[in-house]
mmCIF file of C-alpha atoms and ligand atoms in Angstrom:
data_model
loop_
_atom_site.group_PDB
_atom_site.id
_atom_site.type_symbol
_atom_site.label_atom_id
_atom_site.label_comp_id
_atom_site.label_asym_id
_atom_site.label_seq_id
_atom_site.Cartn_x
_atom_site.Cartn_y
_atom_site.Cartn_z
ATOM 1 C CA MET R 1 -13.625 -27.256 -22.147
ATOM 2 C CA LEU R 2 -11.739 -24.409 -20.515
ATOM 3 C CA SER R 3 -13.270 -22.602 -17.554
ATOM 4 C CA ILE R 4 -13.877 -18.859 -17.848
ATOM 5 C CA ARG R 5 -10.672 -18.265 -15.897
ATOM 6 C CA GLY R 6 -8.822 -20.714 -18.185
ATOM 7 C CA ARG R 7 -10.178 -19.049 -21.318
ATOM 8 C CA CYS R 8 -9.056 -15.622 -20.096
ATOM 9 C CA ALA R 9 -5.574 -16.941 -19.335
ATOM 10 C CA LYS R 10 -5.381 -18.539 -22.796
ATOM 11 C CA ARG R 11 -6.531 -15.341 -24.491
ATOM 12 C CA ARG R 12 -3.991 -13.337 -22.509
ATOM 13 C CA SER R 13 -1.253 -15.755 -23.453
ATOM 14 C CA GLU R 14 -2.163 -15.561 -27.156
ATOM 15 C CA ASN R 15 -2.312 -11.797 -26.972
ATOM 16 C CA ARG R 16 1.114 -11.648 -25.385
ATOM 17 C CA HIS R 17 2.554 -13.333 -28.475
ATOM 18 C CA ARG R 18 0.730 -10.923 -30.791
ATOM 19 C CA LEU R 19 1.937 -7.852 -28.904
ATOM 20 C CA LYS R 20 4.583 -5.851 -30.733
ATOM 21 C CA VAL R 21 5.699 -2.912 -28.662
ATOM 22 C CA SER R 22 9.161 -1.678 -29.563
ATOM 23 C CA ALA R 23 10.115 -0.349 -26.124
ATOM 24 C CA ARG R 24 8.588 -3.229 -24.203
ATOM 25 C CA PRO R 25 10.277 -3.789 -20.818
ATOM 26 C CA GLU R 26 12.604 -6.745 -20.460
ATOM 27 C CA PRO R 27 10.734 -9.956 -19.635
ATOM 28 C CA GLY R 28 11.328 -11.514 -16.253
ATOM 29 C CA PRO R 29 9.779 -11.840 -12.816
ATOM 30 C CA HIS R 30 7.803 -8.785 -11.761
ATOM 31 C CA PRO R 31 9.338 -6.726 -8.976
ATOM 32 C CA GLN R 32 7.618 -7.206 -5.673
ATOM 33 C CA LEU R 33 4.677 -5.032 -4.752
ATOM 34 C CA GLY R 34 5.721 -3.123 -1.624
ATOM 35 C CA TYR R 35 4.138 -3.946 1.766
ATOM 36 C CA ALA R 36 2.175 -6.942 0.346
ATOM 37 C CA ALA R 37 2.852 -10.713 0.550
ATOM 38 C CA SER R 38 3.434 -10.767 4.300
ATOM 39 C CA LEU R 39 5.130 -13.816 5.789
ATOM 40 C CA ILE R 40 3.628 -13.014 9.186
ATOM 41 C CA ASP R 41 1.146 -15.435 10.731
ATOM 42 C CA ARG R 42 -0.956 -12.982 12.723
ATOM 43 C CA ALA R 43 -1.876 -15.733 15.219
ATOM 44 C CA ALA R 44 -4.950 -13.754 16.293
ATOM 45 C CA TYR R 45 -5.914 -16.499 18.759
ATOM 46 C CA CYS R 46 -2.929 -15.422 20.915
ATOM 47 C CA ARG R 47 -4.117 -11.821 21.311
ATOM 48 C CA THR R 48 -6.203 -12.672 24.374
ATOM 49 C CA ASP R 49 -3.706 -15.158 25.829
ATOM 50 C CA ASP R 50 -1.633 -13.152 28.320
ATOM 51 C CA ALA R 51 0.581 -16.109 29.231
ATOM 52 C CA ALA R 52 1.447 -16.757 25.564
ATOM 53 C CA LEU R 53 2.125 -13.043 24.961
ATOM 54 C CA ALA R 54 4.452 -12.864 27.986
ATOM 55 C CA LYS R 55 6.296 -15.927 26.702
ATOM 56 C CA PHE R 56 6.599 -14.363 23.252
ATOM 57 C CA ALA R 57 8.104 -11.174 24.725
ATOM 58 C CA ASP R 58 10.743 -13.271 26.559
ATOM 59 C CA ASP R 59 11.528 -15.400 23.505
ATOM 60 C CA ALA R 60 15.151 -14.957 22.377
ATOM 61 C CA ARG R 61 13.936 -14.839 18.734
ATOM 62 C CA ALA R 62 11.437 -12.032 19.424
ATOM 63 C CA GLY R 63 11.872 -8.827 17.447
ATOM 64 C CA ALA R 64 10.252 -5.405 17.461
ATOM 65 C CA TYR R 65 9.803 -2.692 14.843
ATOM 66 C CA LEU R 66 9.873 0.872 16.203
ATOM 67 C CA ILE R 67 7.491 3.517 14.881
ATOM 68 C CA GLY R 68 7.171 7.162 15.934
ATOM 69 C CA GLY R 69 4.533 9.126 14.035
ATOM 70 C CA GLU R 70 5.344 8.886 10.323
ATOM 71 C CA LEU R 71 8.897 7.697 11.004
ATOM 72 C CA VAL R 72 10.544 4.308 11.405
ATOM 73 C CA VAL R 73 13.496 3.945 13.798
ATOM 74 C CA MET R 74 16.143 1.434 12.672
ATOM 75 C CA LYS R 75 19.591 0.308 13.814
ATOM 76 C CA GLN R 76 22.533 1.519 11.759
ATOM 77 C CA GLN R 77 26.096 0.285 11.764
ATOM 78 C CA GLY R 78 28.170 1.702 8.940
ATOM 79 C CA GLU R 79 26.290 0.899 5.727
ATOM 80 C CA THR R 80 24.175 -1.784 7.390
ATOM 81 C CA ILE R 81 20.617 -0.910 8.361
ATOM 82 C CA ASP R 82 18.534 -3.305 10.468
ATOM 83 C CA PRO R 83 14.882 -2.475 11.263
ATOM 84 C CA LEU R 84 14.468 -5.266 13.808
ATOM 85 C CA PHE R 85 15.358 -4.656 17.474
ATOM 86 C CA SER R 86 15.365 -7.222 20.268
ATOM 87 C CA VAL R 87 12.644 -6.437 22.808
ATOM 88 C CA ALA R 88 15.279 -5.255 25.320
ATOM 89 C CA GLU R 89 16.987 -3.053 22.707
ATOM 90 C CA ALA R 90 13.648 -1.571 21.670
ATOM 91 C CA GLN R 91 12.704 -0.718 25.241
ATOM 92 C CA SER R 92 16.045 1.018 25.779
ATOM 93 C CA VAL R 93 15.552 3.352 22.798
ATOM 94 C CA GLY R 94 12.688 5.318 24.331
ATOM 95 C CA THR R 95 9.382 5.189 26.162
ATOM 96 C CA VAL R 96 7.067 2.741 24.427
ATOM 97 C CA ARG R 97 3.495 4.062 24.224
ATOM 98 C CA GLU R 98 1.869 1.089 22.509
ATOM 99 C CA ARG R 99 2.904 -2.510 21.973
ATOM 100 C CA ILE R 100 1.246 -4.444 19.179
ATOM 101 C CA PHE R 101 1.659 -8.176 18.752
ATOM 102 C CA LEU R 102 2.074 -8.392 14.972
ATOM 103 C CA GLY R 103 2.267 -12.183 14.820
ATOM 104 C CA LEU R 104 4.803 -14.911 14.199
ATOM 105 C CA MET R 105 7.432 -14.840 11.474
ATOM 106 C CA GLN R 106 8.462 -18.478 11.055
ATOM 107 C CA ASP R 107 7.587 -18.978 14.740
ATOM 108 C CA ALA R 108 9.626 -15.929 15.837
ATOM 109 C CA PRO R 109 7.369 -13.385 17.632
ATOM 110 C CA ARG R 110 7.182 -9.935 16.028
ATOM 111 C CA PHE R 111 5.975 -6.761 17.734
ATOM 112 C CA GLY R 112 5.342 -3.192 16.702
ATOM 113 C CA PHE R 113 6.269 -0.606 19.341
ATOM 114 C CA GLY R 114 4.967 2.944 19.182
ATOM 115 C CA LEU R 115 7.273 5.727 20.402
ATOM 116 C CA ASP R 116 6.300 9.294 21.114
ATOM 117 C CA ALA R 117 6.682 11.205 17.827
ATOM 118 C CA ALA R 118 8.396 14.193 19.522
ATOM 119 C CA ALA R 119 10.878 11.887 21.278
ATOM 120 C CA VAL R 120 11.794 10.338 17.919
ATOM 121 C CA GLU R 121 12.944 13.770 16.686
ATOM 122 C CA GLN R 122 15.518 13.761 19.528
ATOM 123 C CA LEU R 123 16.723 10.300 18.499
ATOM 124 C CA LYS R 124 17.794 11.717 15.131
ATOM 125 C CA LEU R 125 20.944 12.976 16.889
ATOM 126 C CA ARG R 126 22.145 9.401 17.475
ATOM 127 C CA ASN R 127 24.508 8.036 14.832
ATOM 128 C CA ASP R 128 23.711 4.390 15.644
ATOM 129 C CA LEU R 129 20.111 4.866 14.490
ATOM 130 C CA LYS R 130 18.640 5.496 11.053
ATOM 131 C CA ILE R 131 15.311 7.308 11.203
ATOM 132 C CA THR R 132 13.270 7.892 8.089
ATOM 133 C CA ASP R 133 9.821 7.410 6.551
ATOM 134 C CA LEU R 134 8.465 4.108 5.304
ATOM 135 C CA ARG R 135 8.075 5.274 1.681
ATOM 136 C CA SER R 136 11.802 6.083 1.451
ATOM 137 C CA ILE R 137 12.680 2.757 3.071
ATOM 138 C CA ALA R 138 10.676 0.877 0.417
ATOM 139 C CA VAL R 139 11.630 2.961 -2.628
ATOM 140 C CA GLN R 140 15.347 2.958 -1.768
ATOM 141 C CA GLY R 141 15.370 -0.719 -0.739
ATOM 142 C CA MET R 142 16.967 0.130 2.619
ATOM 143 C CA VAL R 143 15.806 -3.128 4.245
ATOM 144 C CA GLY R 144 15.067 -6.640 3.023
ATOM 145 C CA ALA R 145 11.655 -6.995 1.333
ATOM 146 C CA VAL R 146 10.609 -9.423 4.070
ATOM 147 C CA HIS R 147 10.507 -6.513 6.548
ATOM 148 C CA LEU R 148 8.168 -4.272 4.527
ATOM 149 C CA PRO R 149 4.828 -6.017 5.290
ATOM 150 C CA PRO R 150 5.357 -6.158 9.090
ATOM 151 C CA LEU R 151 6.616 -2.549 9.033
ATOM 152 C CA ALA R 152 3.417 -1.574 7.198
ATOM 153 C CA GLU R 153 1.317 -3.540 9.691
ATOM 154 C CA ALA R 154 3.090 -1.873 12.609
ATOM 155 C CA LYS R 155 2.885 1.625 11.136
ATOM 156 C CA ALA R 156 -0.822 1.380 10.302
ATOM 157 C CA MET R 157 -1.612 0.034 13.787
ATOM 158 C CA ILE R 158 0.499 2.635 15.630
ATOM 159 C CA GLY R 159 -1.126 5.316 13.465
ATOM 160 C CA TRP R 160 -4.593 4.039 14.393
ATOM 161 C CA HIS R 161 -3.756 4.137 18.120
ATOM 162 C CA ALA R 162 -2.415 7.678 17.812
ATOM 163 C CA ARG R 163 -5.779 8.818 16.371
ATOM 164 C CA HIS R 164 -8.095 6.851 18.673
ATOM 165 C CA ARG R 165 -6.994 7.668 22.197
ATOM 166 C CA PHE R 166 -10.485 8.908 23.022
ATOM 167 C CA CYS R 167 -13.842 7.183 22.588
ATOM 168 C CA PRO R 168 -15.705 8.573 19.542
ATOM 169 C CA ASN R 169 -18.932 7.562 21.272
ATOM 170 C CA CYS R 170 -18.591 9.409 24.623
ATOM 171 C CA GLY R 171 -15.196 11.162 24.633
ATOM 172 C CA ALA R 172 -13.609 9.215 27.514
ATOM 173 C CA SER R 173 -10.001 7.959 27.347
ATOM 174 C CA THR R 174 -9.850 4.473 25.871
ATOM 175 C CA ARG R 175 -7.490 1.674 26.921
ATOM 176 C CA VAL R 176 -5.560 -0.816 24.829
ATOM 177 C CA VAL R 177 -6.604 -4.481 25.004
ATOM 178 C CA GLN R 178 -6.063 -7.669 22.962
ATOM 179 C CA ALA R 179 -2.343 -7.150 22.367
ATOM 180 C CA GLY R 180 -3.023 -3.799 20.701
ATOM 181 C CA TRP R 181 -5.843 -4.939 18.400
ATOM 182 C CA ARG R 182 -8.722 -3.238 20.242
ATOM 183 C CA ARG R 183 -9.326 -0.147 22.365
ATOM 184 C CA ASP R 184 -12.085 -0.310 24.949
ATOM 185 C CA CYS R 185 -13.970 2.549 26.542
ATOM 186 C CA PRO R 186 -14.243 2.138 30.329
ATOM 187 C CA SER R 187 -17.102 4.677 30.438
ATOM 188 C CA CYS R 188 -19.629 3.563 27.789
ATOM 189 C CA HIS R 189 -18.088 0.104 27.224
ATOM 190 C CA ALA R 190 -17.792 0.581 23.463
ATOM 191 C CA GLU R 191 -15.189 -1.599 21.750
ATOM 192 C CA HIS R 192 -13.127 0.046 19.008
ATOM 193 C CA PHE R 193 -11.341 -1.968 16.333
ATOM 194 C CA PRO R 194 -8.534 -0.863 14.011
ATOM 195 C CA ARG R 195 -9.753 0.441 10.678
ATOM 196 C CA THR R 196 -8.520 0.438 7.116
ATOM 197 C CA ASP R 197 -9.619 3.046 4.589
ATOM 198 C CA PRO R 198 -10.361 1.599 1.117
ATOM 199 C CA VAL R 199 -8.968 3.582 -1.809
ATOM 200 C CA VAL R 200 -9.753 2.710 -5.428
ATOM 201 C CA ILE R 201 -6.899 3.188 -7.893
ATOM 202 C CA MET R 202 -7.652 2.563 -11.549
ATOM 203 C CA LEU R 203 -6.349 2.669 -15.074
ATOM 204 C CA VAL R 204 -9.009 3.864 -17.530
ATOM 205 C CA ILE R 205 -8.665 2.050 -20.851
ATOM 206 C CA ALA R 206 -9.970 2.798 -24.356
ATOM 207 C CA GLY R 207 -8.579 0.042 -26.593
ATOM 208 C CA GLU R 208 -4.923 0.846 -27.312
ATOM 209 C CA ARG R 209 -4.979 4.030 -25.219
ATOM 210 C CA CYS R 210 -5.307 4.615 -21.508
ATOM 211 C CA LEU R 211 -5.633 7.650 -19.290
ATOM 212 C CA LEU R 212 -3.077 8.839 -16.741
ATOM 213 C CA GLY R 213 -3.190 11.877 -14.495
ATOM 214 C CA ARG R 214 -0.826 14.019 -12.469
ATOM 215 C CA SER R 215 -1.129 15.275 -8.923
ATOM 216 C CA PRO R 216 0.651 18.536 -8.019
ATOM 217 C CA ARG R 217 2.492 16.441 -5.385
ATOM 218 C CA PHE R 218 4.140 14.246 -8.050
ATOM 219 C CA ALA R 219 7.698 14.590 -9.323
ATOM 220 C CA SER R 220 7.529 16.749 -12.451
ATOM 221 C CA THR R 221 7.956 13.808 -14.878
ATOM 222 C CA MET R 222 5.598 11.321 -13.218
ATOM 223 C CA TRP R 223 2.134 10.275 -14.413
ATOM 224 C CA SER R 224 -0.025 7.669 -12.716
ATOM 225 C CA CYS R 225 -3.431 6.044 -12.325
ATOM 226 C CA LEU R 226 -6.363 8.023 -10.956
ATOM 227 C CA ALA R 227 -7.316 7.247 -7.347
ATOM 228 C CA GLY R 228 -9.765 8.215 -4.638
ATOM 229 C CA PHE R 229 -11.381 7.069 -1.415
ATOM 230 C CA CYS R 230 -14.264 4.637 -1.547
ATOM 231 C CA GLU R 231 -17.199 6.352 0.172
ATOM 232 C CA PRO R 232 -19.607 4.790 2.709
ATOM 233 C CA GLY R 233 -22.406 2.845 1.043
ATOM 234 C CA GLU R 234 -20.471 2.497 -2.183
ATOM 235 C CA ALA R 235 -19.295 -0.645 -4.016
ATOM 236 C CA ILE R 236 -15.757 -0.737 -5.432
ATOM 237 C CA GLU R 237 -17.058 -0.542 -9.021
ATOM 238 C CA GLU R 238 -19.253 2.444 -8.146
ATOM 239 C CA ALA R 239 -16.348 4.234 -6.479
ATOM 240 C CA VAL R 240 -14.177 3.680 -9.577
ATOM 241 C CA ARG R 241 -16.851 5.076 -11.919
ATOM 242 C CA ARG R 242 -17.602 8.057 -9.667
ATOM 243 C CA GLU R 243 -13.960 9.040 -9.123
ATOM 244 C CA VAL R 244 -13.160 8.798 -12.849
ATOM 245 C CA LEU R 245 -16.207 10.900 -13.735
ATOM 246 C CA GLU R 246 -15.403 13.485 -11.046
ATOM 247 C CA GLU R 247 -11.696 13.825 -11.826
ATOM 248 C CA VAL R 248 -11.634 13.677 -15.629
ATOM 249 C CA GLY R 249 -15.274 13.640 -16.824
ATOM 250 C CA ILE R 250 -14.963 10.196 -18.443
ATOM 251 C CA VAL R 251 -17.858 7.725 -18.237
ATOM 252 C CA SER R 252 -16.678 4.209 -17.298
ATOM 253 C CA GLY R 253 -18.307 0.893 -18.164
ATOM 254 C CA ARG R 254 -16.799 -2.418 -17.155
ATOM 255 C CA VAL R 255 -14.558 -2.443 -14.064
ATOM 256 C CA ARG R 256 -12.191 -5.338 -13.387
ATOM 257 C CA TYR R 257 -10.376 -5.938 -10.094
ATOM 258 C CA PHE R 258 -6.607 -6.389 -10.461
ATOM 259 C CA ALA R 259 -4.953 -6.654 -7.021
ATOM 260 C CA SER R 260 -4.758 -4.807 -3.708
ATOM 261 C CA GLN R 261 -1.963 -3.341 -1.610
ATOM 262 C CA PRO R 262 -1.722 -2.253 2.020
ATOM 263 C CA TRP R 263 -0.775 1.432 1.990
ATOM 264 C CA PRO R 264 0.002 2.545 5.554
ATOM 265 C CA PHE R 265 -0.112 6.324 4.917
ATOM 266 C CA PRO R 266 -1.715 6.402 7.353
ATOM 267 C CA MET R 267 -3.919 3.299 7.070
ATOM 268 C CA SER R 268 -5.299 2.689 3.583
ATOM 269 C CA LEU R 269 -5.892 -0.313 1.380
ATOM 270 C CA MET R 270 -5.302 0.378 -2.309
ATOM 271 C CA ILE R 271 -7.772 -1.551 -4.486
ATOM 272 C CA GLY R 272 -6.345 -1.750 -7.998
ATOM 273 C CA CYS R 273 -8.708 -1.947 -10.998
ATOM 274 C CA HIS R 274 -8.884 -1.527 -14.748
ATOM 275 C CA ALA R 275 -11.872 0.411 -16.060
ATOM 276 C CA GLU R 276 -13.350 0.568 -19.562
ATOM 277 C CA ALA R 277 -13.816 4.101 -20.934
ATOM 278 C CA LYS R 278 -17.236 4.749 -22.510
ATOM 279 C CA SER R 279 -16.423 8.341 -23.513
ATOM 280 C CA GLU R 280 -13.264 10.169 -24.676
ATOM 281 C CA LYS R 281 -13.503 13.877 -23.873
ATOM 282 C CA ILE R 282 -11.438 14.765 -20.799
ATOM 283 C CA VAL R 283 -12.766 17.448 -18.457
ATOM 284 C CA ILE R 284 -10.228 17.921 -15.661
ATOM 285 C CA ASP R 285 -11.240 18.834 -12.116
ATOM 286 C CA ARG R 286 -8.245 21.071 -11.301
ATOM 287 C CA SER R 287 -9.050 20.980 -7.595
ATOM 288 C CA GLU R 288 -8.297 17.242 -7.643
ATOM 289 C CA ILE R 289 -5.563 16.796 -10.231
ATOM 290 C CA GLU R 290 -3.089 18.963 -12.114
ATOM 291 C CA ASP R 291 -3.389 17.320 -15.533
ATOM 292 C CA ALA R 292 -4.658 14.218 -17.353
ATOM 293 C CA ARG R 293 -4.336 12.902 -20.900
ATOM 294 C CA TRP R 294 -4.524 9.786 -23.049
ATOM 295 C CA PHE R 295 -1.336 7.726 -23.571
ATOM 296 C CA ASP R 296 -0.959 5.036 -26.198
ATOM 297 C CA ARG R 297 0.280 1.642 -25.144
ATOM 298 C CA GLU R 298 3.683 2.013 -26.791
ATOM 299 C CA GLU R 299 4.382 5.322 -25.040
ATOM 300 C CA LEU R 300 3.376 3.726 -21.760
ATOM 301 C CA ALA R 301 5.792 0.837 -22.336
ATOM 302 C CA SER R 302 8.661 3.303 -22.801
ATOM 303 C CA MET R 303 7.689 5.066 -19.557
ATOM 304 C CA LEU R 304 7.762 1.751 -17.671
ATOM 305 C CA ALA R 305 11.141 0.962 -19.194
ATOM 306 C CA ARG R 306 12.430 4.446 -18.248
ATOM 307 C CA SER R 307 13.260 5.105 -21.919
ATOM 308 C CA HIS R 308 10.577 7.701 -22.769
ATOM 309 C CA SER R 309 11.898 10.314 -25.212
ATOM 310 C CA GLY R 310 10.493 13.147 -23.072
ATOM 311 C CA GLY R 311 11.676 11.606 -19.796
ATOM 312 C CA LEU R 312 8.160 10.831 -18.548
ATOM 313 C CA THR R 313 7.890 8.112 -15.894
ATOM 314 C CA THR R 314 5.394 5.899 -14.075
ATOM 315 C CA PRO R 315 5.429 5.186 -10.313
ATOM 316 C CA PRO R 316 8.135 2.813 -8.976
ATOM 317 C CA PRO R 317 7.540 -0.948 -8.671
ATOM 318 C CA ILE R 318 6.730 -0.746 -4.956
ATOM 319 C CA ALA R 319 3.461 1.019 -5.883
ATOM 320 C CA ILE R 320 0.437 -0.875 -7.205
ATOM 321 C CA ALA R 321 -0.043 1.758 -9.947
ATOM 322 C CA HIS R 322 3.151 0.458 -11.594
ATOM 323 C CA HIS R 323 1.711 -3.072 -11.756
ATOM 324 C CA ILE R 324 -1.746 -1.964 -12.937
ATOM 325 C CA ILE R 325 -0.041 -0.096 -15.801
ATOM 326 C CA ARG R 326 2.364 -2.965 -16.542
ATOM 327 C CA ASP R 327 -0.508 -5.449 -16.767
ATOM 328 C CA TYR R 328 -2.182 -3.262 -19.411
ATOM 329 C CA VAL R 329 1.079 -2.777 -21.372
ATOM 330 C CA GLU R 330 1.569 -6.545 -21.448
ATOM 331 C CA HIS R 331 -2.002 -7.667 -22.065
ATOM 332 C CA GLY R 332 -3.776 -4.713 -23.651
ATOM 333 C CA SER R 333 -7.518 -4.314 -23.239
ATOM 334 C CA ASP R 334 -7.776 -8.061 -22.475
ATOM 335 C CA VAL R 335 -7.302 -6.961 -18.857
ATOM 336 C CA LEU R 336 -10.975 -5.966 -19.029
ATOM 337 C CA LEU R 337 -12.186 -9.486 -19.934
HETATM 338 ZN ZN1 ZN P 1 -17.126 5.649 25.382
#
């Protein structure tokens, strides 16, 4: 007898054969979700080992990613862009404010160095450096995919340090300990750990139709999943149902987890879900989103394939929304099983 998981997989497989969507995207391996699937071993046990950390910094294979505010500093030689500096190279670029031990990449130590954001603006004058934001790096494929997860780790950590220089408990200046993974308050002795903000992002499904919305920040042709921050004291399923009700007035029933994605803007975790619609009438909260409407599965497939007759699009493959939508196009409402 098949397990529940086995039965779902079988049903999905059968459904895939039944599916007839004319503009279905070409089959093949799914593009990689940006910033996820890190090859870094965080080696957290080394964070309190000063001797090991000193040895790592002196290791000839050691490499550092440089972050300044929202920007990533990379080496550029002609068309070649390299985000990884040697420790000596990184220290020569500018004053390092924070050093984070990110972990080991196939035994090679990796660090994230934080530069002063204002100083990074000055570095833009140098033609041997490429300085841009992490979204552009991922969307344009400027660096190998292997670099995206450690860049995300470094950016989220540097961003956390930038916002936690003072103790939220007593207001005193805090100091960095544990290779960048904690800030301690010398006054009240509080220990502060890096945080991640959970965001639910969901595709609302009603049989062969699903609901997409538009933010005023989007490119004019793009439609995507609804999303919002998970609030304190709230389960993921509750956050999904609340956000959907608030943004478009739809009541949700079943909620199924799909996958998650680190989203270092500045330090979020996107929690991807599919949600079952229990009502149909859309009531848009214009303070949250610009527009929302139902799309049938075939129209959605053409948007994924970039062949929509009206030029409408979905987010690029680096974003989890793309994969949440693709899973529904391929498997239909079975994603809710
Ligand atoms: Zn304090």
